[in-house]
Amino acid sequence: MKIDMFEVFCSGPHSGRPRRLRLVASCLALSLALPRIAIADEYHLGSQDKLTIRIAEWQTVEGTFRDWSAVNGVYTVGPAGMLSVPFVGELPASGKTTAEVAAAIGEALQHKLALSDRPEASVEMAQFRPFYISGEVQNPGQFPYVPDLTVLKAVSIAGGIRRSADYGPQLGKDLVTAKGNFDIYDDQRVRLIVKRARIDADLAGKSSFEVPKEVEGDPRLQAIVADEMTILTADQKALKLKLEALSDLKGVLQAEIESLQKKIVNQQKQVDLAQQQLTSIGPLAQKGLVANARLLDSQQSVTDLQGKILDYETAILTAKQAISKATQDAIDAQNTLSSSLAADRQQTEADLNEAALRVNMQKGLMAQATDPATVAASATNEEPTLIYSLLRAADGKTSEIAVKEDTPVLPGDVIKVKLAPMPSQ
């Protein structure tokens, strides 16, 4: 979409039209740069955040705006904290603000596409990553984040504080549910740990891998390791067969080249003999002692023999090109497998971190269900005293902090709601 700014102001008789154009351009750029959600000014992005990206470019020479509709849309920050944008590629987004990402997109587009004017990018929060709440609430789990969220509001979203009358029957249900979820997530965790070890071995070109110490003794290991060994063997066998096939092809082509080179040598001998015969016939033909037809036949014979040599040389060049392609195919096969394994390992690491978080959450729920304070609260009608804490990730580390009901909650936070110990404890 293009907006011709000169047409917009062509009806005015004033000579200040360029100034107006610059004013409109500045206003539009500012409107693109202002995010709709106020928290985005201070908010640092993380995995699972969804962003609305819009890009416009002011073309100074033409005096028009270009709307980059092919790029505009909603994008999600990946598990590795990267944002993938068309024409830009992957940009680091985790830990950055929307303004920083917008500036990086504009600079990348200008640099990669060699634009004279830098496009203006608007990056707005489309959806924050979720927050989590566990413990003494009616509906613990994962919930969409909303701006200006506090601990008390989060508890309200989770259905409020669990009522004392619910503790008795609910405790048994919570324990069974948490135990079932724990078994599922712990199984995923063990499988991902073994998978990571298999990928590392595959990247190193090893035919086997050692069981990681962190899961030694697990009764599920035998079946999991067997599955991963099957994958490792299949990957390496497929690569080996492909490399062997390419090596055999190169051997056949090399043998063909050697055969053609021998043919060229023999053919050159015939050319030399034919050339000698032609040289001896030439003077006789000039004296009329030999018919001209014989001279022409000798010349044609030399030409045909030389043509065959050229054919052999062309075939040699073709074979050499095929050898080069086979060599490149072998390199590409190894690089493709390595790239695939590297991406798989990155995703496995992200999945493992998520599984570990879920395992710890279920451990907390099981501990909460069997906590003496919780059990005691189920036997009394008194309103329980609650303790709130937050698990928050910052600079790659997760820490737990004590909070109050009015403490702000950020996307990705895990809120823990616990009963305070009874006075007699």
PDB file of N, CA, C and O in Angstrom, residues 375-399:
ATOM      1  N   VAL A 375      -3.087 -30.426  56.313  1.00  0.00           N
ATOM      2  CA  VAL A 375      -3.934 -31.449  56.934  1.00  0.00           C
ATOM      3  C   VAL A 375      -4.657 -30.880  58.145  1.00  0.00           C
ATOM      4  O   VAL A 375      -5.850 -31.132  58.372  1.00  0.00           O
ATOM      5  N   ALA A 376      -3.935 -30.074  58.943  1.00  0.00           N
ATOM      6  CA  ALA A 376      -4.560 -29.481  60.128  1.00  0.00           C
ATOM      7  C   ALA A 376      -5.660 -28.511  59.738  1.00  0.00           C
ATOM      8  O   ALA A 376      -6.696 -28.416  60.394  1.00  0.00           O
ATOM      9  N   ALA A 377      -5.434 -27.775  58.635  1.00  0.00           N
ATOM     10  CA  ALA A 377      -6.439 -26.810  58.191  1.00  0.00           C
ATOM     11  C   ALA A 377      -7.723 -27.493  57.762  1.00  0.00           C
ATOM     12  O   ALA A 377      -8.806 -26.919  57.838  1.00  0.00           O
ATOM     13  N   SER A 378      -7.608 -28.731  57.309  1.00  0.00           N
ATOM     14  CA  SER A 378      -8.805 -29.447  56.864  1.00  0.00           C
ATOM     15  C   SER A 378      -9.701 -29.840  58.028  1.00  0.00           C
ATOM     16  O   SER A 378     -10.868 -30.168  57.840  1.00  0.00           O
ATOM     17  N   ALA A 379      -9.130 -29.809  59.245  1.00  0.00           N
ATOM     18  CA  ALA A 379      -9.906 -30.221  60.413  1.00  0.00           C
ATOM     19  C   ALA A 379     -10.446 -29.036  61.198  1.00  0.00           C
ATOM     20  O   ALA A 379     -11.010 -29.209  62.268  1.00  0.00           O
ATOM     21  N   THR A 380     -10.258 -27.827  60.717  1.00  0.00           N
ATOM     22  CA  THR A 380     -10.737 -26.646  61.426  1.00  0.00           C
ATOM     23  C   THR A 380     -11.528 -25.758  60.491  1.00  0.00           C
ATOM     24  O   THR A 380     -11.355 -25.808  59.275  1.00  0.00           O
ATOM     25  N   ASN A 381     -12.375 -24.959  61.060  1.00  0.00           N
ATOM     26  CA  ASN A 381     -13.175 -24.028  60.263  1.00  0.00           C
ATOM     27  C   ASN A 381     -12.560 -22.635  60.226  1.00  0.00           C
ATOM     28  O   ASN A 381     -13.130 -21.713  59.651  1.00  0.00           O
ATOM     29  N   GLU A 382     -11.411 -22.467  60.884  1.00  0.00           N
ATOM     30  CA  GLU A 382     -10.774 -21.162  60.909  1.00  0.00           C
ATOM     31  C   GLU A 382     -10.176 -20.832  59.544  1.00  0.00           C
ATOM     32  O   GLU A 382      -9.736 -21.713  58.812  1.00  0.00           O
ATOM     33  N   GLU A 383     -10.180 -19.547  59.234  1.00  0.00           N
ATOM     34  CA  GLU A 383      -9.592 -19.099  57.969  1.00  0.00           C
ATOM     35  C   GLU A 383      -8.076 -19.267  58.040  1.00  0.00           C
ATOM     36  O   GLU A 383      -7.427 -18.749  58.950  1.00  0.00           O
ATOM     37  N   PRO A 384      -7.474 -19.987  57.133  1.00  0.00           N
ATOM     38  CA  PRO A 384      -6.034 -20.247  57.221  1.00  0.00           C
ATOM     39  C   PRO A 384      -5.213 -19.004  56.874  1.00  0.00           C
ATOM     40  O   PRO A 384      -5.658 -18.120  56.156  1.00  0.00           O
ATOM     41  N   THR A 385      -4.002 -18.962  57.421  1.00  0.00           N
ATOM     42  CA  THR A 385      -3.047 -17.911  57.073  1.00  0.00           C
ATOM     43  C   THR A 385      -2.179 -18.416  55.929  1.00  0.00           C
ATOM     44  O   THR A 385      -1.664 -19.535  55.979  1.00  0.00           O
ATOM     45  N   LEU A 386      -2.030 -17.583  54.916  1.00  0.00           N
ATOM     46  CA  LEU A 386      -1.328 -18.018  53.711  1.00  0.00           C
ATOM     47  C   LEU A 386       0.021 -17.335  53.573  1.00  0.00           C
ATOM     48  O   LEU A 386       0.220 -16.198  54.027  1.00  0.00           O
ATOM     49  N   ILE A 387       0.934 -18.044  52.955  1.00  0.00           N
ATOM     50  CA  ILE A 387       2.263 -17.510  52.638  1.00  0.00           C
ATOM     51  C   ILE A 387       2.430 -17.566  51.125  1.00  0.00           C
ATOM     52  O   ILE A 387       2.186 -18.599  50.500  1.00  0.00           O
ATOM     53  N   TYR A 388       2.847 -16.435  50.543  1.00  0.00           N
ATOM     54  CA  TYR A 388       3.021 -16.366  49.090  1.00  0.00           C
ATOM     55  C   TYR A 388       4.508 -16.253  48.750  1.00  0.00           C
ATOM     56  O   TYR A 388       5.276 -15.582  49.454  1.00  0.00           O
ATOM     57  N   SER A 389       4.879 -16.896  47.677  1.00  0.00           N
ATOM     58  CA  SER A 389       6.245 -16.754  47.154  1.00  0.00           C
ATOM     59  C   SER A 389       6.204 -16.836  45.636  1.00  0.00           C
ATOM     60  O   SER A 389       5.249 -17.357  45.054  1.00  0.00           O
ATOM     61  N   LEU A 390       7.254 -16.312  45.022  1.00  0.00           N
ATOM     62  CA  LEU A 390       7.351 -16.279  43.559  1.00  0.00           C
ATOM     63  C   LEU A 390       8.627 -16.967  43.111  1.00  0.00           C
ATOM     64  O   LEU A 390       9.699 -16.750  43.691  1.00  0.00           O
ATOM     65  N   LEU A 391       8.509 -17.786  42.083  1.00  0.00           N
ATOM     66  CA  LEU A 391       9.684 -18.303  41.378  1.00  0.00           C
ATOM     67  C   LEU A 391       9.835 -17.471  40.114  1.00  0.00           C
ATOM     68  O   LEU A 391       8.947 -17.463  39.260  1.00  0.00           O
ATOM     69  N   ARG A 392      10.956 -16.762  40.001  1.00  0.00           N
ATOM     70  CA  ARG A 392      11.147 -15.858  38.867  1.00  0.00           C
ATOM     71  C   ARG A 392      12.520 -16.096  38.246  1.00  0.00           C
ATOM     72  O   ARG A 392      13.525 -16.201  38.948  1.00  0.00           O
ATOM     73  N   ALA A 393      12.535 -16.190  36.919  1.00  0.00           N
ATOM     74  CA  ALA A 393      13.789 -16.383  36.187  1.00  0.00           C
ATOM     75  C   ALA A 393      14.345 -15.032  35.769  1.00  0.00           C
ATOM     76  O   ALA A 393      13.625 -14.188  35.237  1.00  0.00           O
ATOM     77  N   ALA A 394      15.634 -14.833  36.032  1.00  0.00           N
ATOM     78  CA  ALA A 394      16.307 -13.594  35.640  1.00  0.00           C
ATOM     79  C   ALA A 394      17.768 -13.905  35.359  1.00  0.00           C
ATOM     80  O   ALA A 394      18.433 -14.571  36.162  1.00  0.00           O
ATOM     81  N   ASP A 395      18.243 -13.446  34.203  1.00  0.00           N
ATOM     82  CA  ASP A 395      19.638 -13.665  33.795  1.00  0.00           C
ATOM     83  C   ASP A 395      19.998 -15.148  33.788  1.00  0.00           C
ATOM     84  O   ASP A 395      21.097 -15.550  34.181  1.00  0.00           O
ATOM     85  N   GLY A 396      19.045 -15.972  33.358  1.00  0.00           N
ATOM     86  CA  GLY A 396      19.308 -17.401  33.251  1.00  0.00           C
ATOM     87  C   GLY A 396      19.231 -18.159  34.561  1.00  0.00           C
ATOM     88  O   GLY A 396      19.483 -19.361  34.592  1.00  0.00           O
ATOM     89  N   LYS A 397      18.878 -17.493  35.661  1.00  0.00           N
ATOM     90  CA  LYS A 397      18.783 -18.151  36.958  1.00  0.00           C
ATOM     91  C   LYS A 397      17.375 -17.981  37.519  1.00  0.00           C
ATOM     92  O   LYS A 397      16.729 -16.960  37.303  1.00  0.00           O
ATOM     93  N   THR A 398      16.920 -18.997  38.242  1.00  0.00           N
ATOM     94  CA  THR A 398      15.600 -18.952  38.868  1.00  0.00           C
ATOM     95  C   THR A 398      15.763 -18.828  40.375  1.00  0.00           C
ATOM     96  O   THR A 398      16.517 -19.589  40.992  1.00  0.00           O
ATOM     97  N   SER A 399      15.070 -17.867  40.953  1.00  0.00           N
ATOM     98  CA  SER A 399      15.150 -17.652  42.399  1.00  0.00           C
ATOM     99  C   SER A 399      13.746 -17.556  42.971  1.00  0.00           C
ATOM    100  O   SER A 399      12.797 -17.181  42.282  1.00  0.00           O
TER     101      SER A 399
END
